[in-house]
Coordinates of C-alpha atoms in Angstrom, one line a residue:
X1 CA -67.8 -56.3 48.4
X2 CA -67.3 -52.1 48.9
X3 CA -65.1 -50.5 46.2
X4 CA -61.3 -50.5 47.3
X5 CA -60.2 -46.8 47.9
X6 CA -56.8 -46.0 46.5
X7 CA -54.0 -44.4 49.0
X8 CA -52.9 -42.2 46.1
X9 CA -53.9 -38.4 46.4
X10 CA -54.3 -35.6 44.1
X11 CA -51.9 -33.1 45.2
X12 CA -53.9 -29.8 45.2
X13 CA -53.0 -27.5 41.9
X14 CA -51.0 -24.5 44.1
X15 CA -48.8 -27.1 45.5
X16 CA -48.4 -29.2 42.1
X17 CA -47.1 -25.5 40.7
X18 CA -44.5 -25.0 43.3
X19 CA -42.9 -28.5 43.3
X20 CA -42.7 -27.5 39.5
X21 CA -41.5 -24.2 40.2
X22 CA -39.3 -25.8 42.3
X23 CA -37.8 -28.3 40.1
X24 CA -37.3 -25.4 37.3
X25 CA -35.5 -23.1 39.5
X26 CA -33.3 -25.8 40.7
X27 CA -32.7 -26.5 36.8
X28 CA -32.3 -23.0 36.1
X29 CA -29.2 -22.7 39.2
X30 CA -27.6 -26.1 38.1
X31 CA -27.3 -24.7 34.5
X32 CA -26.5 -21.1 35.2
X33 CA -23.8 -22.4 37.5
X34 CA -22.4 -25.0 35.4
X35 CA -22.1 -22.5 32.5
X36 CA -20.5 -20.0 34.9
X37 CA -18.1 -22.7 36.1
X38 CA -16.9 -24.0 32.8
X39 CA -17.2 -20.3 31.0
X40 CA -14.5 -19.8 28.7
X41 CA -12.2 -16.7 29.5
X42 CA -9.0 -17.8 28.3
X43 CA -8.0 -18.8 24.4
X44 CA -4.4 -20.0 22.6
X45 CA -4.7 -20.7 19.2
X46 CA -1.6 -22.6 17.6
X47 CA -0.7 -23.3 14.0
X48 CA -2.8 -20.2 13.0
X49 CA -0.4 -18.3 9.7
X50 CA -2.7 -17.0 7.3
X51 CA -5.2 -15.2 10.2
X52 CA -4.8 -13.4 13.5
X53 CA -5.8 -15.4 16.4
X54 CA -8.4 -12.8 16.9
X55 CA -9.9 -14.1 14.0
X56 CA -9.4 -17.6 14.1
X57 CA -11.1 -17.3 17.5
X58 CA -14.1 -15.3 16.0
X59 CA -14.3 -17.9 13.4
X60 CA -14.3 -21.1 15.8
X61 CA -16.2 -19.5 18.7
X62 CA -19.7 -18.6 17.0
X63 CA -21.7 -21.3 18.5
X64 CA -24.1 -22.2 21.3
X65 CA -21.4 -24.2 22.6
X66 CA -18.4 -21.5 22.1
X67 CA -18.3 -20.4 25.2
X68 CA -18.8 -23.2 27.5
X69 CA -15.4 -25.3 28.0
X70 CA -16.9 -28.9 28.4
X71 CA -20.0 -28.8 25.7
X72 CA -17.2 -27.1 22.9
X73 CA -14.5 -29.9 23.9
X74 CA -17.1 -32.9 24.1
X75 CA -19.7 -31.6 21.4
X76 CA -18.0 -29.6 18.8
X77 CA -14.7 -30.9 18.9
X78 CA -13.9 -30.6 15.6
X79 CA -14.9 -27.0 13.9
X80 CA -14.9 -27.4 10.0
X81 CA -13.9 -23.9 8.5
X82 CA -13.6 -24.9 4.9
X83 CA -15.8 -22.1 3.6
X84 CA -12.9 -19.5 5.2
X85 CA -10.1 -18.8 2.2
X86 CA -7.3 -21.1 3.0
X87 CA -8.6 -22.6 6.3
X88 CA -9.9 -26.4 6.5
X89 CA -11.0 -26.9 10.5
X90 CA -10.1 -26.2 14.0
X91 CA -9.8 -29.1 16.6
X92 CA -10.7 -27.8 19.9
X93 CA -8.5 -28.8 23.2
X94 CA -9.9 -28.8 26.6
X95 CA -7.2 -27.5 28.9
X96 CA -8.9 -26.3 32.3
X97 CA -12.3 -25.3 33.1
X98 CA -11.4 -21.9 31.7
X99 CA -9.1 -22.5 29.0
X100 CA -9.0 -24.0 25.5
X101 CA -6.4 -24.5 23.1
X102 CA -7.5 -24.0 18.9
X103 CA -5.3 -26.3 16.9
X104 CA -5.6 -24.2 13.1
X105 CA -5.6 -26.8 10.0
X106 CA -5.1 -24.9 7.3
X107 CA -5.4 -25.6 3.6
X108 CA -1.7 -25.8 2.1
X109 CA -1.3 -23.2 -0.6
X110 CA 2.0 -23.6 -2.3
X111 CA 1.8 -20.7 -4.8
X112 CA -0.6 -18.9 -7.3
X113 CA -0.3 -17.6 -11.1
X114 CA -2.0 -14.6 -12.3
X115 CA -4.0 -14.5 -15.3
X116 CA -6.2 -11.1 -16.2
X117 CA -5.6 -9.8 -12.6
X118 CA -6.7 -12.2 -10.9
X119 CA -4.4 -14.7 -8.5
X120 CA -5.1 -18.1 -8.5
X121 CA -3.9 -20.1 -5.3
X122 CA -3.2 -23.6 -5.9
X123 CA -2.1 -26.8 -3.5
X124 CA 0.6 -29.5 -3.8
X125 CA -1.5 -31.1 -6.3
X126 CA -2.7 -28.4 -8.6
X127 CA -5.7 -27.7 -7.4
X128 CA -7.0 -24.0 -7.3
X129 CA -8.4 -23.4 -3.6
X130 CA -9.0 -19.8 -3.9
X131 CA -9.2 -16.3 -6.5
X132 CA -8.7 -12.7 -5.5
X133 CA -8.9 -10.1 -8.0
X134 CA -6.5 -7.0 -8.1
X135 CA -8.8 -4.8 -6.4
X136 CA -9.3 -7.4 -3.5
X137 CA -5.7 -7.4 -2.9
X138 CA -4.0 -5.5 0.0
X139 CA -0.6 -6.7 0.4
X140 CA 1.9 -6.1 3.0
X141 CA 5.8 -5.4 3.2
X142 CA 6.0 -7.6 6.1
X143 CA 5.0 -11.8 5.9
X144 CA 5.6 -12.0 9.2
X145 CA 2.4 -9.5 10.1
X146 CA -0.3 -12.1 9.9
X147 CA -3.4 -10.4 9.1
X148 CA -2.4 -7.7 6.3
X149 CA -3.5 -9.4 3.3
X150 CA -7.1 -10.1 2.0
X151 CA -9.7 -8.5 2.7
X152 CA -12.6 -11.1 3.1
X153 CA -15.8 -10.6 3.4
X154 CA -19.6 -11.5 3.4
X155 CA -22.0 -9.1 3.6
X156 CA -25.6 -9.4 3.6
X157 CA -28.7 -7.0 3.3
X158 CA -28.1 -5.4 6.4
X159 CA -30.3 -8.0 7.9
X160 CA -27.9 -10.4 8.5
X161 CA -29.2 -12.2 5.3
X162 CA -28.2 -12.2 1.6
X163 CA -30.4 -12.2 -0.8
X164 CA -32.0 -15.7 -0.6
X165 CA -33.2 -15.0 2.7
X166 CA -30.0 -17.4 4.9
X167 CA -28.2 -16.0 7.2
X168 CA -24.6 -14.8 6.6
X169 CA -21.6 -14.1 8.1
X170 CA -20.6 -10.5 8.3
X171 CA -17.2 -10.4 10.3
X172 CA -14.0 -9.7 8.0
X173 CA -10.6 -11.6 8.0
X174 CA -7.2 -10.6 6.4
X175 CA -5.5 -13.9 5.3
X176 CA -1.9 -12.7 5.2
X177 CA -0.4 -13.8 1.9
X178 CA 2.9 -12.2 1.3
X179 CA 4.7 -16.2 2.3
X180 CA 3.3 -17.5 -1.3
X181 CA 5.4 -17.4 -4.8
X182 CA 4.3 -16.1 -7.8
X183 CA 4.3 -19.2 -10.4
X184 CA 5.2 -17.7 -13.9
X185 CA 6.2 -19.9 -16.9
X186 CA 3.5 -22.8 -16.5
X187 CA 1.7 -23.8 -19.5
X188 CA -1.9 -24.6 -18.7
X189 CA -5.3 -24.4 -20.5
X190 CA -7.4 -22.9 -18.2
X191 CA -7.7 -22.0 -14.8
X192 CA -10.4 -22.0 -12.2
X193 CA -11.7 -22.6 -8.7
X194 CA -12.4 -26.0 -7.8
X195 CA -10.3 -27.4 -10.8
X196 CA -6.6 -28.3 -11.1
X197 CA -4.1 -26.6 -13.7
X198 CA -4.1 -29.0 -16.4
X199 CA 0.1 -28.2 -16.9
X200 CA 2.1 -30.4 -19.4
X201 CA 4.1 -31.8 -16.8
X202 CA 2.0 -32.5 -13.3
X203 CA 5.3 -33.4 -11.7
X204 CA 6.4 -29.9 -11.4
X205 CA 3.9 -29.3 -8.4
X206 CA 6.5 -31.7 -6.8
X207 CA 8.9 -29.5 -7.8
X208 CA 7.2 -26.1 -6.4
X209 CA 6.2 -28.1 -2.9
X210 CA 10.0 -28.8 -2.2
X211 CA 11.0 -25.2 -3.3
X212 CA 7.9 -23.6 -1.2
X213 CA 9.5 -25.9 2.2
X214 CA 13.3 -24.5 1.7
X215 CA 11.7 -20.9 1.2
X216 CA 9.9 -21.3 4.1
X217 CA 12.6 -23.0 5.9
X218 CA 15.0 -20.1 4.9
X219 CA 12.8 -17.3 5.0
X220 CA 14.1 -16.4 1.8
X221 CA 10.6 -15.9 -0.1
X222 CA 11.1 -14.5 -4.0
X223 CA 8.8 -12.1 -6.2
X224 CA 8.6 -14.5 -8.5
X225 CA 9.2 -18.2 -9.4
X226 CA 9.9 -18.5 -13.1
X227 CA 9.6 -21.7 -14.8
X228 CA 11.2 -22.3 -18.4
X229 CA 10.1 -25.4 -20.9
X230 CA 12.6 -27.7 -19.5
X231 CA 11.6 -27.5 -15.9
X232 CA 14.4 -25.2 -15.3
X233 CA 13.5 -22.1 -12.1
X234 CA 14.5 -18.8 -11.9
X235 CA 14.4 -17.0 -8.4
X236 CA 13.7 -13.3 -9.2
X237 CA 14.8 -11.1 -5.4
X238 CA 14.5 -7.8 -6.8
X239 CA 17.3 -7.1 -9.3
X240 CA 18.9 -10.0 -8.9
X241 CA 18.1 -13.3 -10.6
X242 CA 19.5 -16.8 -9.4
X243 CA 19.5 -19.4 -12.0
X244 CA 18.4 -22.6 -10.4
X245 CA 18.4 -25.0 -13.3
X246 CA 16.5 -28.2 -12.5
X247 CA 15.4 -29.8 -9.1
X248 CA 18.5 -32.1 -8.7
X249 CA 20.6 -30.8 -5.9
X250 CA 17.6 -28.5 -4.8
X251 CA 18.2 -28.4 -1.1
X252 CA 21.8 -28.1 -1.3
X253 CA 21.1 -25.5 -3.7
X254 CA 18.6 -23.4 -1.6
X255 CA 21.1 -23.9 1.2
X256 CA 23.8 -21.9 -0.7
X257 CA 20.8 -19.2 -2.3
X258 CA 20.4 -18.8 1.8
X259 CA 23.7 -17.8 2.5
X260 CA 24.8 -15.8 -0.6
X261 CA 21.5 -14.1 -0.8
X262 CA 22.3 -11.4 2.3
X263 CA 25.2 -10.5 0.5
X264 CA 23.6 -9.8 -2.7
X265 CA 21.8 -6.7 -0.9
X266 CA 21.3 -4.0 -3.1
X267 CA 23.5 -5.6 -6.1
X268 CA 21.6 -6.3 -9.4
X269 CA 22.7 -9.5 -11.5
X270 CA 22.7 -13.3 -11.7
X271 CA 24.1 -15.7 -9.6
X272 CA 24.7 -19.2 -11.4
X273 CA 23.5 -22.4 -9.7
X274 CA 22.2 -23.9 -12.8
X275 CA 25.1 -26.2 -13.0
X276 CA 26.1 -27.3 -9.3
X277 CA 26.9 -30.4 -8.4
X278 CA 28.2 -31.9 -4.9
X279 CA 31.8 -31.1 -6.4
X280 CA 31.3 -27.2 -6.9
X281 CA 33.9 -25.3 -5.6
X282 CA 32.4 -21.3 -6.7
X283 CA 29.3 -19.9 -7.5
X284 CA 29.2 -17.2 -10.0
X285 CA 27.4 -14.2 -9.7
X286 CA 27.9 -12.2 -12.8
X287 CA 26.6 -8.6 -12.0
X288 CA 24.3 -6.0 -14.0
X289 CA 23.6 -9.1 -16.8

């Protein structure tokens, strides 16, 4: 019986490179054209108050995916920033083909102590997210110019490496900083990064968290937050002190620091809220004391 012959042929070699040519090109258009289609031109960034969107954008967008709508919304979602001063992650939303929206997390920093000239920044909890020394500070006038703070930076060896041999990140950002109280009058042992302040009474970052929210709420942000040994606070605005007394009746107090304080303009002196209740009738502000 004679050897079946099969009805498969070798396609000669020129041809077998063209349909592969072929079948690359075609690859090549598809992906050029779905990179083109879905490119990225147009960014909104919301919840950003520490950094510029500028720079929350060149802090989210440094991918292989950062400028392709669909692969950043489906395949890097959620950006984790932690290693940024006082940011924690970005979650990315897909609006159009073209456009994305940045939702900023940021870490919540509800004031900082100073201790040998360096400021300590600290969360609800106590815990110390972040140091800057004097000489890294550049303040602003203005907390409502985001971007005029800190000067952050990593530099490498000019190679785009430190000196381990990994890659670093070069850019700079400003985390604006003038929103956040100095804390003065807490008793602590030590402080560091990556550890909480060990204070006598842990309760008070309660306290500071509700005074942080009606400063913010107001926009009446201090110099200085001055704690005495019975928990009692001290607003310091300049030349004028207000005498806060204890957290009872804090928002009620705030409420009246909020209206009184536009009128204190200029004045030096203290204005007593140490003792008001719901039944307090006037609010003494006893001048040049």
């Amino acid at each position: 019986m004679g050897k079946r012959k099969s009805g498969y042929r070798k396609l000669p070699q020129k041809t077998f490179r063209l349909l592969i040519g072929s079948v690359i090109g075609v690859v090549l258009l598809g992906a050029l054209l779905f990179w083109g289609l879905f490119y990225i031109t147009d960014v909104e960034v919301v919840g950003n108050t520490r950094y510029t969107e500028k720079e929350v954008e060149d802090m989210a967008l440094d991918s292989f995916f950062s400028h392709n709508s669909i692969l950043l919304s489906r395949f890097q979602k959620h950006i984790y920033l932690g290693d940024i001063p006082f940011m924690e992650s970005v979650d990315v939303e897909y609006l159009n083909r073209n456009k994305i929206r940045l939702h900023v997390n940021e870490k919540k920093i509800i004031g900082y102590v100073r201790q040998d000239e360096v400021d300590y920044y600290f969360d609800k909890d106590g815990m110390v997210l972040e140091s800057f020394s004097a000489s890294e500070r550049q303040g602003t006038e203005d907390p409502s110019v985001i971007g005029n703070g800190l000067i952050v930076t990593n530099e490498g060896n000019g190679n785009g490496e430190n000196d381990d041999g990994n890659m670093t990140d070069s850019t700079t950002f400003r985390p604006a900083l003038t929103n956040v109280s100095l804390i003065t009058g807490l008793k602590y042992e030590s402080v560091a990064v990556g550890q909480r302040l060990t204070v006598e009474t842990p309760a008070v970052f309660n306290t500071i968290l509700a005074l942080t929210r009606m400063i913010d709420k107001y926009e009446i942000q201090p110099d200085q937050v001055e704690f005495s040994d019975d928990q009692s606070m001290i607003l310091h605005y300049g030349s004028v002190k207000i005498l806060l007394g204890t957290d009872s009746n804090l928002e009620e107090k705030m409420t009246r620091v909020a209206a009184i304080l536009p009128k204190l303009s200029g004045m030096s002196g203290v204005l007593h809220l140490e003792d008001f209740t719901d039944d307090t009738q006037n609010i003494i502000f006893d001048p040049n004391s």
